[in-house]
Short mmCIF file of C-alpha atoms in Angstrom, two decimals:
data_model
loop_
_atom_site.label_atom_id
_atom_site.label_comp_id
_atom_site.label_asym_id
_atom_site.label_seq_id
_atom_site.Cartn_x
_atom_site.Cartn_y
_atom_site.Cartn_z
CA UNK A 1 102.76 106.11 93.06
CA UNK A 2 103.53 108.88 90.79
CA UNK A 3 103.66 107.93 86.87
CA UNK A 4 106.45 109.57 84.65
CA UNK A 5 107.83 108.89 81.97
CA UNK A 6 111.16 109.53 83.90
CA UNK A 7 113.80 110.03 81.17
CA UNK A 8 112.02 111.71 78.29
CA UNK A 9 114.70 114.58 77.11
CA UNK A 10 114.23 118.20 76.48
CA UNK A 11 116.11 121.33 76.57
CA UNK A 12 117.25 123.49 79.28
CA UNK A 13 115.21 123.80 82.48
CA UNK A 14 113.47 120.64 81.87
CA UNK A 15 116.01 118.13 80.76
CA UNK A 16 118.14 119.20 83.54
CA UNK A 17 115.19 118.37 86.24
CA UNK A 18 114.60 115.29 84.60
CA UNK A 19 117.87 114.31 84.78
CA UNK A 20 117.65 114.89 88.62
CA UNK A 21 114.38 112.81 88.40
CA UNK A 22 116.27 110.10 86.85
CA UNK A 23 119.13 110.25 89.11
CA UNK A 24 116.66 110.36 92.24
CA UNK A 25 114.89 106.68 90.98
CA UNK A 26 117.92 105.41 90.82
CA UNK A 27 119.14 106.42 94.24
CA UNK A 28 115.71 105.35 95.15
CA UNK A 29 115.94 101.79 93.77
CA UNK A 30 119.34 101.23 95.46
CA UNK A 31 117.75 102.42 98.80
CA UNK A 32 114.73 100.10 98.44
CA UNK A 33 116.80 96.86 97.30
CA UNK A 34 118.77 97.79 100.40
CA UNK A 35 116.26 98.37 102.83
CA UNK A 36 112.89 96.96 101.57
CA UNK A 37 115.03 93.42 100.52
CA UNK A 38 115.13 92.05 104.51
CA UNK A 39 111.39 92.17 105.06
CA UNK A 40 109.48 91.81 101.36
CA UNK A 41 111.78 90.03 99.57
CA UNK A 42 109.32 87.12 98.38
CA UNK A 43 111.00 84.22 98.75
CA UNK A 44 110.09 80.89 96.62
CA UNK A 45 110.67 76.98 96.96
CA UNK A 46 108.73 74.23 95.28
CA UNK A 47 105.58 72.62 96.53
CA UNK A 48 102.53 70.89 95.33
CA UNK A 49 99.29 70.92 96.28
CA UNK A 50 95.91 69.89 94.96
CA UNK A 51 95.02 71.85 92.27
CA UNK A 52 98.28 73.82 91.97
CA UNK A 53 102.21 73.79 92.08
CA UNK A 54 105.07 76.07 91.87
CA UNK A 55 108.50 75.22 90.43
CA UNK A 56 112.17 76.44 90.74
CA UNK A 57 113.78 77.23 87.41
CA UNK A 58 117.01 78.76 87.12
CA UNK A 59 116.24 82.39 86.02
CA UNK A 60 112.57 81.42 86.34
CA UNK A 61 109.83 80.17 88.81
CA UNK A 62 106.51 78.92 87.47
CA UNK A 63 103.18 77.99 88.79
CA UNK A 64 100.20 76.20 87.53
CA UNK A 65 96.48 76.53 88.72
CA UNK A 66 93.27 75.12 87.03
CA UNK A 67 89.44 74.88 87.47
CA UNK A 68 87.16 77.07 88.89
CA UNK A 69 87.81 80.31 89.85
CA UNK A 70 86.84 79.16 93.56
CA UNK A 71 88.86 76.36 92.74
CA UNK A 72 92.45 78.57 91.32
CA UNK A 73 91.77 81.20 93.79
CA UNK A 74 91.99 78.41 96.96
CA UNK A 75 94.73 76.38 95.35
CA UNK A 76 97.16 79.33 94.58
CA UNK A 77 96.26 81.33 98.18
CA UNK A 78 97.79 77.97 99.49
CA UNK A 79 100.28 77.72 97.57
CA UNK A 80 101.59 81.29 97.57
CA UNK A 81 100.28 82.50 101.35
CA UNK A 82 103.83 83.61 102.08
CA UNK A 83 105.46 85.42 99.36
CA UNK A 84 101.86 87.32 98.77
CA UNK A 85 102.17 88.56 102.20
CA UNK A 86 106.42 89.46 101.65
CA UNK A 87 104.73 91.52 98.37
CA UNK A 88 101.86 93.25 100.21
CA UNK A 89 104.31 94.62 102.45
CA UNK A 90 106.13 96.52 100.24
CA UNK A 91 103.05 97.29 98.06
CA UNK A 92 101.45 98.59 101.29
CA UNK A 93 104.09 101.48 101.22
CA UNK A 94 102.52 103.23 98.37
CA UNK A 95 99.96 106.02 98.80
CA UNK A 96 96.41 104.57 98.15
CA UNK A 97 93.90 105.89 95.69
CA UNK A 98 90.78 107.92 96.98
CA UNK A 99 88.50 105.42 98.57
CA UNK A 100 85.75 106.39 95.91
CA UNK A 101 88.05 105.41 93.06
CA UNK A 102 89.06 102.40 94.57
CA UNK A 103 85.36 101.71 94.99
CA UNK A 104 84.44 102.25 91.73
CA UNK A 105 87.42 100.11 90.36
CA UNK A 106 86.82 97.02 92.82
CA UNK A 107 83.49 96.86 91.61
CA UNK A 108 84.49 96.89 88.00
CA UNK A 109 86.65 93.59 88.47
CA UNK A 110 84.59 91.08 86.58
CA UNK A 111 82.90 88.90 89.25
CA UNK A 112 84.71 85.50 88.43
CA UNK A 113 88.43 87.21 88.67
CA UNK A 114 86.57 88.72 92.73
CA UNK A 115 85.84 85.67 93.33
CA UNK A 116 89.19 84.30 92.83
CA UNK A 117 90.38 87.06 94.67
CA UNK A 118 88.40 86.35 97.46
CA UNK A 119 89.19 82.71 97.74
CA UNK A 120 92.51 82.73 97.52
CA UNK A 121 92.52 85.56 100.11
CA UNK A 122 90.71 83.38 102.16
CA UNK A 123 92.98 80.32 101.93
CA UNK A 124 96.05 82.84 102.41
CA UNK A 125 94.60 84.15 105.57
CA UNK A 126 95.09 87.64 103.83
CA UNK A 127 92.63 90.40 104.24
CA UNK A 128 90.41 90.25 100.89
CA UNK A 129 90.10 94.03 100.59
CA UNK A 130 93.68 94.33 100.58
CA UNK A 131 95.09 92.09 97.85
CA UNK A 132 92.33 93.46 95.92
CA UNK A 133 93.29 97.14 96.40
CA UNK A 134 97.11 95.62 95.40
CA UNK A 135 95.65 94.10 92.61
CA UNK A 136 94.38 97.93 91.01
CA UNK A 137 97.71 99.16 91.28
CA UNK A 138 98.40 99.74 87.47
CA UNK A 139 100.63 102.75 86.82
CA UNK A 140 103.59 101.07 84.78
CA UNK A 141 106.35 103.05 82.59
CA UNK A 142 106.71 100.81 79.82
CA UNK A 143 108.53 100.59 76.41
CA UNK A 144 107.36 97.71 73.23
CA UNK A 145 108.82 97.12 70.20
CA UNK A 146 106.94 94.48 67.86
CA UNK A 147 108.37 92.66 64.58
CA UNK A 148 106.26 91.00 62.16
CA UNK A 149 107.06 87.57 60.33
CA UNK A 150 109.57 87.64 58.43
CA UNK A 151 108.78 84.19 56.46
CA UNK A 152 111.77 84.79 53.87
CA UNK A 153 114.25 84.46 56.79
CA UNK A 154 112.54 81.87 58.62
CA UNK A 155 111.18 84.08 61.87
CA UNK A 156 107.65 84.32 63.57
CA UNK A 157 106.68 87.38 64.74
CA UNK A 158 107.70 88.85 68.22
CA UNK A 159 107.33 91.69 70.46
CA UNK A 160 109.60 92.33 73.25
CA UNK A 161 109.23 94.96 76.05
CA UNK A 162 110.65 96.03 79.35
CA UNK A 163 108.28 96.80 82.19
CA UNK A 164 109.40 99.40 84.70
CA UNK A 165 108.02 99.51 87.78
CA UNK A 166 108.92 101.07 91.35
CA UNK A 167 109.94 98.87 93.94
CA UNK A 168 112.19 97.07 90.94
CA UNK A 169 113.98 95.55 93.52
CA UNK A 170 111.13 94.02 95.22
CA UNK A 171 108.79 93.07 91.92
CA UNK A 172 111.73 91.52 89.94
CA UNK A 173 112.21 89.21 92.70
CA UNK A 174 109.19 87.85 93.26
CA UNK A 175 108.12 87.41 89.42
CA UNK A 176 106.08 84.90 88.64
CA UNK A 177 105.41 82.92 85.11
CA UNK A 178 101.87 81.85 86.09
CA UNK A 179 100.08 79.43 84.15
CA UNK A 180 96.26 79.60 84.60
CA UNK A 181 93.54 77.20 82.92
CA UNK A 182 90.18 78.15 84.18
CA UNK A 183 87.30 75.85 83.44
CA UNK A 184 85.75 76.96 80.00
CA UNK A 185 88.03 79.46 79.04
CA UNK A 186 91.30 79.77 77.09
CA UNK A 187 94.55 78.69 79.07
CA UNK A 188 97.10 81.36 79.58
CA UNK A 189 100.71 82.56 81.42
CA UNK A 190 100.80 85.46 82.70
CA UNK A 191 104.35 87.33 83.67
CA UNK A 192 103.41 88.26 87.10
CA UNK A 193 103.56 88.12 91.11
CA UNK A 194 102.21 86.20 93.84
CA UNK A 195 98.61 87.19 94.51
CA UNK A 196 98.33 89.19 91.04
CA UNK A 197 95.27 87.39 89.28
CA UNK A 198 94.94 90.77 86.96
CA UNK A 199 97.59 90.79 83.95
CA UNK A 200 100.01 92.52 82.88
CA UNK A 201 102.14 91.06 80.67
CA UNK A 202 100.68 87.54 78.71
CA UNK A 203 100.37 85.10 76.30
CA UNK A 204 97.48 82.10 75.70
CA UNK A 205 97.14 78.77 73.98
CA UNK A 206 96.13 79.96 71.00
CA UNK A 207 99.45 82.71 71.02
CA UNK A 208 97.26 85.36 71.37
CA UNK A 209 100.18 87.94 73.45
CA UNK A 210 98.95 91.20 75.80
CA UNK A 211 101.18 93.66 77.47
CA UNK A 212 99.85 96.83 78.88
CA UNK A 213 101.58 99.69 78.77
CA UNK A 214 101.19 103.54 80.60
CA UNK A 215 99.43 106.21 78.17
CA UNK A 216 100.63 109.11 80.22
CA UNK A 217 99.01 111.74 77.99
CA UNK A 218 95.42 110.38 78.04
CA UNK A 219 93.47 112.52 80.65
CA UNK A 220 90.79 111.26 82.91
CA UNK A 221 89.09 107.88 84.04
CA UNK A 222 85.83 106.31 83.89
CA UNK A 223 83.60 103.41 85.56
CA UNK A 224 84.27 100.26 83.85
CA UNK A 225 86.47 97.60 83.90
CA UNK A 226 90.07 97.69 85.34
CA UNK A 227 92.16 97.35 82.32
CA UNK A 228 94.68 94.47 83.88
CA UNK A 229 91.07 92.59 84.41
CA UNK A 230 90.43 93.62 80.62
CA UNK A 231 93.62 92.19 79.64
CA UNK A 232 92.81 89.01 80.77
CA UNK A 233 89.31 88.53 79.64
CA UNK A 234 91.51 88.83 76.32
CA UNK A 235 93.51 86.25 77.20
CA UNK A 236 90.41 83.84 78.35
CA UNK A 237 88.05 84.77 75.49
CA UNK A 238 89.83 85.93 72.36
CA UNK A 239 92.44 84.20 70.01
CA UNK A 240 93.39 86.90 67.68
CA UNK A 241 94.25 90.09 67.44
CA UNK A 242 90.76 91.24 65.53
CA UNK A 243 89.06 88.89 68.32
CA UNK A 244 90.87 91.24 70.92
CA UNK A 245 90.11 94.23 69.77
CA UNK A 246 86.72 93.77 69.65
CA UNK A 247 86.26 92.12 73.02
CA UNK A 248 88.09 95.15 74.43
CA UNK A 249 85.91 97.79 72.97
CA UNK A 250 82.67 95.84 73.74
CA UNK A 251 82.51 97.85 77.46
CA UNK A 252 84.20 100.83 78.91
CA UNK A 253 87.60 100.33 80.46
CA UNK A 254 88.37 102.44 83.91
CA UNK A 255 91.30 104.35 82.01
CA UNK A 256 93.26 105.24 79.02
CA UNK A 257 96.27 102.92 79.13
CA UNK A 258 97.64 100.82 75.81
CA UNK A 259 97.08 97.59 75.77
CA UNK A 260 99.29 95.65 73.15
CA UNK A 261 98.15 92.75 71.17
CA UNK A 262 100.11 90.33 69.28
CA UNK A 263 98.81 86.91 67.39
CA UNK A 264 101.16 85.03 64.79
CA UNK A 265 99.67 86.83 62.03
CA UNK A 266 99.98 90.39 63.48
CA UNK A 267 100.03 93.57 65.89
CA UNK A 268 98.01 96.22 67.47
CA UNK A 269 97.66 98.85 69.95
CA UNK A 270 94.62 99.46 71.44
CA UNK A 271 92.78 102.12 74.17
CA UNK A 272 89.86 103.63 75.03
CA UNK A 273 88.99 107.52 76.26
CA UNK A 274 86.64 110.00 75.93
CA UNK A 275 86.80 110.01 72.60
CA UNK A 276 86.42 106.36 71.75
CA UNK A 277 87.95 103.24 71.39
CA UNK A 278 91.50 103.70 69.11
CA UNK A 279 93.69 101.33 67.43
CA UNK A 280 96.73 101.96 65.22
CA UNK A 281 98.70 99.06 63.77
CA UNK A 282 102.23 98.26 62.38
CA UNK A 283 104.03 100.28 60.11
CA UNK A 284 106.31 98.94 57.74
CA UNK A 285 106.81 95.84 59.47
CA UNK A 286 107.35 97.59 63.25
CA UNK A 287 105.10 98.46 66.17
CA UNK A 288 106.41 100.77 68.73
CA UNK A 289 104.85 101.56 72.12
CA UNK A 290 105.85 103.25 75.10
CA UNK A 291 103.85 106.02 77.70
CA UNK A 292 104.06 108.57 75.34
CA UNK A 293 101.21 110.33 73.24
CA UNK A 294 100.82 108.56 69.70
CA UNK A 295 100.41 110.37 66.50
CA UNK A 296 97.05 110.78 65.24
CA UNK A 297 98.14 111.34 61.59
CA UNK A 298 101.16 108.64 61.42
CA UNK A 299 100.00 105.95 64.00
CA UNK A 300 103.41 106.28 65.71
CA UNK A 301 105.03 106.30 68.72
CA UNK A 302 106.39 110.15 69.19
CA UNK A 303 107.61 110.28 72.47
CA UNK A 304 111.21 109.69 72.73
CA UNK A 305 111.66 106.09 73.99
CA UNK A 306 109.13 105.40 70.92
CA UNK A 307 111.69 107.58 68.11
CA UNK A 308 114.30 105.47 69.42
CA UNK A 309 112.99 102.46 69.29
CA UNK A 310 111.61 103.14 65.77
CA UNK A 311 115.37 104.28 64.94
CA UNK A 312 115.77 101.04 65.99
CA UNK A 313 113.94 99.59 63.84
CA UNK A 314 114.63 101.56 60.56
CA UNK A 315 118.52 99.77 61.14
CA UNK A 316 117.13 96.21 62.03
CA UNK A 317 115.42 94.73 58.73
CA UNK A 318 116.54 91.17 59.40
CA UNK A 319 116.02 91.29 63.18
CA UNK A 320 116.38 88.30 65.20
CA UNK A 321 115.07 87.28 68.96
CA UNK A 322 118.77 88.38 69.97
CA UNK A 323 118.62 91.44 68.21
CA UNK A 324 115.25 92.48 69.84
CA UNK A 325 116.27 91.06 73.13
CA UNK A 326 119.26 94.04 72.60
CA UNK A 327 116.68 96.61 71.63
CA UNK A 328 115.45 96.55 75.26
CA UNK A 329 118.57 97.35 76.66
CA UNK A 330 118.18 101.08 74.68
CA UNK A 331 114.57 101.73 76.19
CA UNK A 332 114.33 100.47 79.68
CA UNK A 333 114.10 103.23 82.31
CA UNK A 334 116.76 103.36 84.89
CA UNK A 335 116.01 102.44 88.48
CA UNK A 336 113.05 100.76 87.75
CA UNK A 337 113.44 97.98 85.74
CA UNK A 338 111.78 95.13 86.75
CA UNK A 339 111.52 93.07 84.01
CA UNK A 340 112.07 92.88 80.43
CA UNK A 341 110.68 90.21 78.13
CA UNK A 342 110.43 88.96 74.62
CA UNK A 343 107.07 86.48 72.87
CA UNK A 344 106.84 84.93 70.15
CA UNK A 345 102.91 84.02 69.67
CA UNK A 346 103.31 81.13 67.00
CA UNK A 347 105.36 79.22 69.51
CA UNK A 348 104.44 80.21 72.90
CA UNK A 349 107.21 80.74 73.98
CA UNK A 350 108.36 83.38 76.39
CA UNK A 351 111.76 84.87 76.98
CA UNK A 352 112.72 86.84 80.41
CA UNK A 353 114.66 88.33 82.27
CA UNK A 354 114.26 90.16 85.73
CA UNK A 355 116.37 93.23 87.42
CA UNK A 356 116.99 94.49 90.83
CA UNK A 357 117.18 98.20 91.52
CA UNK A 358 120.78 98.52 91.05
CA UNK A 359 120.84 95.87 87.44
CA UNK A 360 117.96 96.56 84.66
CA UNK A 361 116.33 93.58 84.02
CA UNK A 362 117.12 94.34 80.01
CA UNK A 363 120.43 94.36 80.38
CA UNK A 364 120.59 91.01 83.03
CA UNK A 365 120.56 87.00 81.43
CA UNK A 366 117.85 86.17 79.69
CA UNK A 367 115.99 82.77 79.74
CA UNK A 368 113.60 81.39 77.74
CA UNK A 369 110.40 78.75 78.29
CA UNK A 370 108.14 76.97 75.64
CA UNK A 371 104.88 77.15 77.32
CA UNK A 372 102.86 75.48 74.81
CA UNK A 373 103.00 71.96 76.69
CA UNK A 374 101.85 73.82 79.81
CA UNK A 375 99.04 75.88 77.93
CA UNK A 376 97.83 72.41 76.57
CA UNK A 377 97.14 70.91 79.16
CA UNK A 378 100.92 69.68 80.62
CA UNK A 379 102.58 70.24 83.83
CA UNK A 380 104.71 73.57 84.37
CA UNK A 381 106.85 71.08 86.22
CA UNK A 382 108.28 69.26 82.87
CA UNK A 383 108.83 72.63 81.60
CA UNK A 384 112.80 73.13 80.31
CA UNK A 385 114.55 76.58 81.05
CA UNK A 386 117.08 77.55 78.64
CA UNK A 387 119.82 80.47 79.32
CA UNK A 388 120.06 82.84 76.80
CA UNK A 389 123.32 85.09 78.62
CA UNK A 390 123.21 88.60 78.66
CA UNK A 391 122.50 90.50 75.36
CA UNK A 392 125.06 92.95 73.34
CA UNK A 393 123.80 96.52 74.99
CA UNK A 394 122.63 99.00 72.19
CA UNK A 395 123.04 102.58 72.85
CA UNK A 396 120.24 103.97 75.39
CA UNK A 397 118.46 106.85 74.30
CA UNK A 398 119.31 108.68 77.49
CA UNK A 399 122.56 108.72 76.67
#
């Protein structure tokens, strides 16, 4: 898989090969919902078993999974045996890292989140090594934007963000609102896929909100932990932002990627390299992330899916979930766009919507879930899916 941060304008020589870049995803993305569709298209229907159950939402397909991590590892394998294998199809297309890297980044999967690897391998009848080598795959050209409260008006605060991804057509598909309440720790939902017990994208009982996103300009890698894995001991262990923070700098991370935390109170991006652990916050009321470099001396975004959405931002003062829901449509990457999706931490509740190569998931109909009945304790299964339509497309900063 080869990270870029596809659309990013210059002048002259380079804006015109990146404009061929762009239009080669594209192409791309039409070829794989074409071709890869017929064999890895994961394909979902309800069932219940003991321990765990999936549901059929319009716009939306949930699952639910407690207890041990023996225990959520055997249940979901069960559960999900056949759409895992649809997904490690097409995930078995992309060139593997070195086998000492992989190595060294298997090992740094915390030992409860292997063993539920394992066991729901094992259940599955899917080869162990495999779904955890799927599992590592990280490499995802993401764009945030993040809105404190605004009490005056009535709104919580809420970040939304797109994640791009390559197959699009293949991961938007098969996404999956997973709801995971392991014994002792914090319940959470992660937006994910079937056999994908790292996170990505997430949100726990307490509101406490991750979402990882490509730092493209950090250089080099390290032994620790894999920073999906680090995402959600977040979710299971920490319920603020400050909480976060700290429990991601308390051991090195395997790379250099932002991770973005949200609570009801506020925002942050974090990372580690060589240098450190760093963390800039909001900025008049905003937080913008994308894959881009941030500025040591303002704390901002500089790349230019991270000036637009701050443009954005300077225009949107009494911003809405609508209005941020629109925002995405002006920073998603073309081609890839697997999903796009909006939290708001003080409620739980998660808005989504997913894309195909050929439609960004941004620009698609939304829907939105309270999970907080699910992260207490309550079925996925009484769970209510609202549509939210399409939203009103802002100008895309590739234009």
């Amino acid at each position: 898989m080869i990270s870029i941060n596809a659309l990013d304008r210059g002048t002259g020589l380079r804006r015109l090969a990146l404009a061929a870049l762009s239009l080669a995803l594209q192409v791309g993305a039409i070829v794989a919902e074409t071709v890869l569709g017929w064999f890895a298209s994961a394909r979902f229907a309800p069932r219940e078993i003991a321990g765990a159950r999936l549901v059929v939402r319009p716009g939306m397909v949930l699952t639910e999974a407690s207890g041990s991590p023996e225990r959520i590892g055997e249940a979901s394998g069960a559960l999900l045996a056949g759409p895992t294998r649809s997904l490690l199809r097409a995930m078995g297309l992309f060139p593997k890292l070195g086998s000492a890297r992989m190595a060294q980044l298997v090992a740094g999967i915390p030992g409860e989140h292997r063993a539920e690897l394992a066991a729901f391998a094992a259940s599955a009848g899917i080869d162990a090594k495999r779904l955890m080598h799927a599992n590592l795959v990280v490499d995802t050209c993401c764009s945030a934007l993040g809105r404190v409260a605004q009490p005056e008006a009535g709104r919580p605060l809420m970040v939304a963000r797109n994640m791009d991804f390559f197959p699009a057509a293949v991961l938007g598909g098969a996404t999956l609102v997973t709801v995971v309440r392991p014994a002792g720790r914090h319940a959470f939902a992660s937006v994910g896929w079937p056999g994908y017990n790292a996170v990505i994208s997430g949100i726990n009982a307490h509101g406490l909100t991750v979402c990882i996103l490509l730092n493209y300009a950090a250089a080099g890698t390290r032994p620790g932990t894999p920073i999906a894995y680090r995402a959600r001991q977040v979710l299971e262990g920490a319920t603020t932002v400050d909480e976060a923070a700290q429990l991601f700098a308390a051991s090195p991370v395997a790379s250099s990627h932002y991770l973005l935390l949200a609570d009801a109170a506020g925002m942050a991006v974090i990372w580690q390299d060589d240098a450190g652990v760093h963390r800039h916050d909001p900025s008049g009321g905003w937080l913008a992330c994308s894959n881009g470099a941030r500025d040591a001396v303002s704390a901002l975004a500089s790349d230019d899916r991270g000036r637009c959405l701050r443009a954005l931002a300077a225009t949107g003062g009494d911003a809405d979930d609508a209005w941020l829901r629109a925002s995405m449509t002006a920073s998603y990457l073309s081609g890839i766009n697997a999903q796009a999706m909006l939290f708001v931490p003080a409620q739980r509740r998660l808005q989504l919507a997913i894309g195909t190569g050929r439609l960004a998931a941004a620009i698609a109909p939304w829907y939105s879930v309270d999970l907080a009945p699910a992260l207490s304790g309550g079925s996925v299964a009484d769970l209510q899916v609202t549509p939210l339509g399409a939203p009103v497309r802002a100008a895309h900063y590739a234009a």
